[in-house]
Structures are given as C-alpha cells and as structure tokens.
Amino acid sequence: MPPLPTVQTPRSTPLVRLGHSLGALPEGWRLVVFSMLVTTVLWFLGNARVQGEPSLWRGPSLLLSVWSVNLMSVLLLASVRSRWIEPLFGGLDRAVRLHRTLGPVAVLIMVLHTLLYVPMALERGESVGDLLIPFWSPTARNSLSLIFIGLLVGTGLAYSHRMRYERWLSFHSLFGLLFIVTSVHAVSNGVTIAAYEPLRFWMWLLILIGGACWLYRVVLYRWVHPRYPYTVRSVRLVGKDTVEFYLRPQEERLLYAPGTFVFINRPGPSGRDWELHPFSISSSPTERDLRLSTRIVGDFTAGLKTLQPGERIDVFGPFGGFTPHRHARFRRLVCIGSGIGITPFLSMIRFEASNNDFRRIWLWYVARTQDDAPYDEELRNGVESADSWVDYTLWLTTERERLTARHIFEELKEFDDFAVMLCGSPAFIRGMARQFLDAGLPPNRLIAEDLFFH
Amino acid sequence: MGELETYVLAGRLDGLNASEHQRALEQMLSSHPAGVVLDMTQLDYISSAGLRVLLVATKAARAGGGDVLLKGPRNEVREVLEISGFDKILKFAD
C-alpha cells in the first residue's frame, strides 16, 4: 500500500515549531500542555525564591504535586458536560476520553509526590510508617496518610469495571472531594507556592475552576442545566438487540447536527429519578421527532423496552464533534460504522435527503451477520435519495474477512484528500485508526467516536 | 459524428426534477443519436440524483455511438464533478 503524500513545511525557529506542535495537538491536549507549561514555568520561578532547600527530594516532590493539581483541574473541566465547554476539548466524547486517559496519570503523579517523602523521612531518621499508614504511632501524619490511602483505594475502585454503571458513576463523583482536599493541602503546605504570588494565584485559580466544575457537575447539574422536555411517541425493537425510540418535543425542539449525541434522563413516575445516559441521535435534524437508537447492554437500556407512549424524557445536549458539519473542508469522506456505531451515520444519511452540501461518501456498515445489521435496508433506501454521491457497502464479517484499511484503499484506488469517520467499539476504533495512521493518513483527517462513557 | 443537439440545464438538478430531465434527455437522444451538448452555464447546483441523470444519458448516448458533452459548468458545479470523479468519466465541450 503506497504511503500518502506528506506536506513539506518551510524551516522555522524552535519557538515557531513549538507553536506548530501545540497547534497540531487535539484541542484537549492543547489545553493540558499549555496549562502544564504555565504551571511548570511559574513553579521554577517560585522555586528560585525558596532559600535553603532541606532535601534533594523536596523540589521534585512539590513540582509533582502542582502538576497533579493542574491535571485534575483540567480533567474536572473536561467532565462538566456543557455545550459551552466541550469545544475546548473538541467535543464531549473527546473530553471524556481525555478524562479517562489522564485521570490515572494525575493520581499516579500525586502518589509519586507522596512516595518522594519517603527518602526525606529516612534522611531525617523519621518513621516511614508515620508517613504512609494512618494511626501508625502517636506521631503519625494521619491526615496526609489518609489522603494517600484514599487516593489508592478510590483509584482502584473508580477504574473497576465490575460495578454497575450508576453505582460506579456515584462513586466516581466523590473524586472531586479528593481533588479539593489534595489541592488545599498542596497550596497550604507547598513552600514554593507560598514563596511566589503569581504561582499562588494560578494554583488557586486552578482549584477554583476544578472545584466549581465538580460542584456544578455533581450537585447543581440536575437542577440548573438546560434541558429539553420530550415525551415518548413509540418504542421499537429492531434486530436482535437494538432498541429505538421516538421522542416528541413538548416545548422547545432540540436543534442538532447529524452525528451528535444527547444525554437523557427518565424521571419516572415520581418525576425525581436522576440518571443521565448517552445516546446517539439516529434521526435527521429536519424531522420533528427525535429518534435514539441503542444496543441493549445493561439494566437501563433493557428497561427502555418498557417506555410507555406519553412518558416524559428530559433531553440534554446535543454533544460531540462527530459530525461532517465540523469538517466542511473534507469533501470526500470514508465513513465506517461497526455494529451500533452505525447510528450517527443513520442521522447523516437521513439528513442527506435535504442537504445541499455535495460530497463524495463511501459508507461501510460492519456487522457479524445480516441479522446484526437491522439498519441495512434503511441505509440502502437513504443513499438513493442522498444529495451526496454515496457508495454503500454492508460488510458481514462472517461472510467476508475482517474489514481493514487495506480493503478501503483497494476500493477507493486514489486516496489523496479524503477524511475517515469511524464509529464503533473502542477496540474497533483503535484497530482501524492504527491501520489508517500506519498507512499515512494524517491524524487530523481521522475523526472517531467510540460510544464509550464508562 | 452528426450534429449535436443542445439541452439547457438551469437552476438546480436534484432529486426533485431529475426524472423529468432524464425523460427529456432520453427523448432527445432517441431523435439525435449523435449526442447532446448539456449547456450548464445557468446551472447552480447538482446533487447525486442529477449526476445519475448525466451518467444514464452518457451511457445511453455512447451505446448508440454518440456522446454527451458538458458545456460551461460554473465553479460550484465543476467542484461537484471533481469531488465525485465524474470529471474523469464525462467529456467537456470547452
């Protein structure tokens, strides 16, 4: 498979190259790197003012603590689920992915910060048990060791996938408290922070942002976040394990781009039940009713079969950057939906019936068997009336081999200017993305969503 | 090749009027087997349904020994022809 042509850039200074490198990062990573740079520079300026460093280990330990606070603050910002904040991360799906990827890193840094106190304690002839184990002796540093143990236990449980989603979510939300406790500890005990006002201001700003985000997300969200009241119009089981339901707007109708997703809450008979669950929109923005399609994978989605016409559903959103509208410059699109990952493309193809935005599209629907592809007929009909020129292929993995980037290249023949949109399970996305990138597809032409919020 | 008849396309060629143009072109090709010049100078937008009209007409003309030539497409229409790859299949009069 020949590589894609690469673009030659003119020679530039290191600072300009750093700017280009930052600009090439995905939005959320840009925010992380930028804020970490600010924190690091301010910390070194502050550290230069600290007189008589008592131990070789103390500096690195304090630097790690400010890094951890910085990272946690940005990750709390990423978890807010606000339409105004998600562009900072290139979409809520990417924000959640960043949160999931860097959360353990932030905790690990904080643990390393604590462990660097061990050699300091040994240098001073103090007990390591007093440092790490609560109530080890009358001189034990109980508050610090309790935070340390809390971090370890909390991280272990928060990244356990054995819990029910709702219970896991409730538990995970307690991490905000740990953030506040560790941050206040870092600011009140950090000699570097105390020595330099700009650093102190910056750290308090980060703590304020992180704390406010946590408070809003965990406590205030259910009361104050804008929502769209809808009622159930109909529910239908499609295929073996897919349920789709139509919702009718009761007041304001949600305006969305095809390919985006929403969170819904089913208030129940009491009107007070509170659980937010993400669903891809599979209807067109031009339709009055909102159609959501999902695979039945847990208690909540299984319970959707019992939805009654007229039942109230609160809709939050729309969210996500997985829409061709955000990528207007790409005129040729390769779209690959695996399993229930086809739902964003259903919305796009339905919208194509009234979209005056011609593109060349190749759409692959990957499923195990024909029975696992309940939307095949809808897509076949949809591409016939699409404004864009769409080549549609149903790829059944039990009849053909696994779909790879090589198959796509063989079909397209010329591949100099297309972008790839991938939607499916995390494993599917990882595999396909790696193949396309290895083949030379520039990362900015790879648009992916893995429908994974746990 | 004999004399080519001109067929003028104006406004939009999309799913709403594609079948109407297709019928008209089929009739014109049956009476002018040498082919048709599609005057696109007044055409603002063409969708996939419009491209299918061009494709069907071209196949029919070439089967009869003639051809379909595109004349003066505007930039917006020319872009659609390029994106779809139709610029490599169809011939231009200018």
PDB file of C-alpha atoms in Angstrom, chain A residues 331-332 355-360 362 383-390 414, chain B residues 12 14 45-49 51-52 55 79-80 82-86 88:
ATOM      1  CA  ARG A 331     -15.205  16.874   0.539  1.00  0.00           C
ATOM      2  CA  ARG A 332     -14.552  13.125   0.349  1.00  0.00           C
ATOM      3  CA  ASN A 355     -28.708  18.618   2.383  1.00  0.00           C
ATOM      4  CA  ASN A 356     -27.365  20.928  -0.306  1.00  0.00           C
ATOM      5  CA  ASP A 357     -23.767  20.119   0.504  1.00  0.00           C
ATOM      6  CA  PHE A 358     -22.486  17.676  -2.072  1.00  0.00           C
ATOM      7  CA  ARG A 359     -19.749  15.311  -1.000  1.00  0.00           C
ATOM      8  CA  ARG A 360     -18.312  12.037  -2.188  1.00  0.00           C
ATOM      9  CA  TRP A 362     -18.103   5.806   0.915  1.00  0.00           C
ATOM     10  CA  VAL A 383     -28.344   6.588  -0.181  1.00  0.00           C
ATOM     11  CA  GLU A 384     -30.740   6.523  -3.175  1.00  0.00           C
ATOM     12  CA  SER A 385     -32.203   9.877  -2.167  1.00  0.00           C
ATOM     13  CA  ALA A 386     -28.984  11.376  -0.779  1.00  0.00           C
ATOM     14  CA  ASP A 387     -27.763  14.666  -2.184  1.00  0.00           C
ATOM     15  CA  SER A 388     -24.186  13.436  -1.970  1.00  0.00           C
ATOM     16  CA  TRP A 389     -22.895  10.579  -4.079  1.00  0.00           C
ATOM     17  CA  VAL A 390     -22.763   7.688  -1.612  1.00  0.00           C
ATOM     18  CA  GLU A 414      -6.988   7.152  -5.140  1.00  0.00           C
TER      19      GLU A 414
ATOM     20  CA  ARG B  12     -30.976  23.065  -9.808  1.00  0.00           C
ATOM     21  CA  ASP B  14     -31.574  17.356  -7.973  1.00  0.00           C
ATOM     22  CA  TYR B  45     -26.437  23.128  -8.112  1.00  0.00           C
ATOM     23  CA  ILE B  46     -26.295  19.457  -8.968  1.00  0.00           C
ATOM     24  CA  SER B  47     -26.898  16.623  -6.495  1.00  0.00           C
ATOM     25  CA  SER B  48     -26.209  12.897  -6.737  1.00  0.00           C
ATOM     26  CA  ALA B  49     -29.619  12.435  -8.400  1.00  0.00           C
ATOM     27  CA  LEU B  51     -25.222  13.142 -11.518  1.00  0.00           C
ATOM     28  CA  ARG B  52     -27.162   9.928 -12.123  1.00  0.00           C
ATOM     29  CA  LEU B  55     -24.429   9.092 -16.109  1.00  0.00           C
ATOM     30  CA  GLU B  79     -16.412  21.249  -7.958  1.00  0.00           C
ATOM     31  CA  VAL B  80     -19.142  18.607  -7.587  1.00  0.00           C
ATOM     32  CA  GLU B  82     -14.396  16.885  -9.485  1.00  0.00           C
ATOM     33  CA  ILE B  83     -15.275  15.626  -5.981  1.00  0.00           C
ATOM     34  CA  SER B  84     -17.398  12.836  -7.413  1.00  0.00           C
ATOM     35  CA  GLY B  85     -14.791  11.904 -10.009  1.00  0.00           C
ATOM     36  CA  PHE B  86     -17.295  12.482 -12.832  1.00  0.00           C
ATOM     37  CA  LYS B  88     -12.834  11.870 -15.454  1.00  0.00           C
TER      38      LYS B  88
END
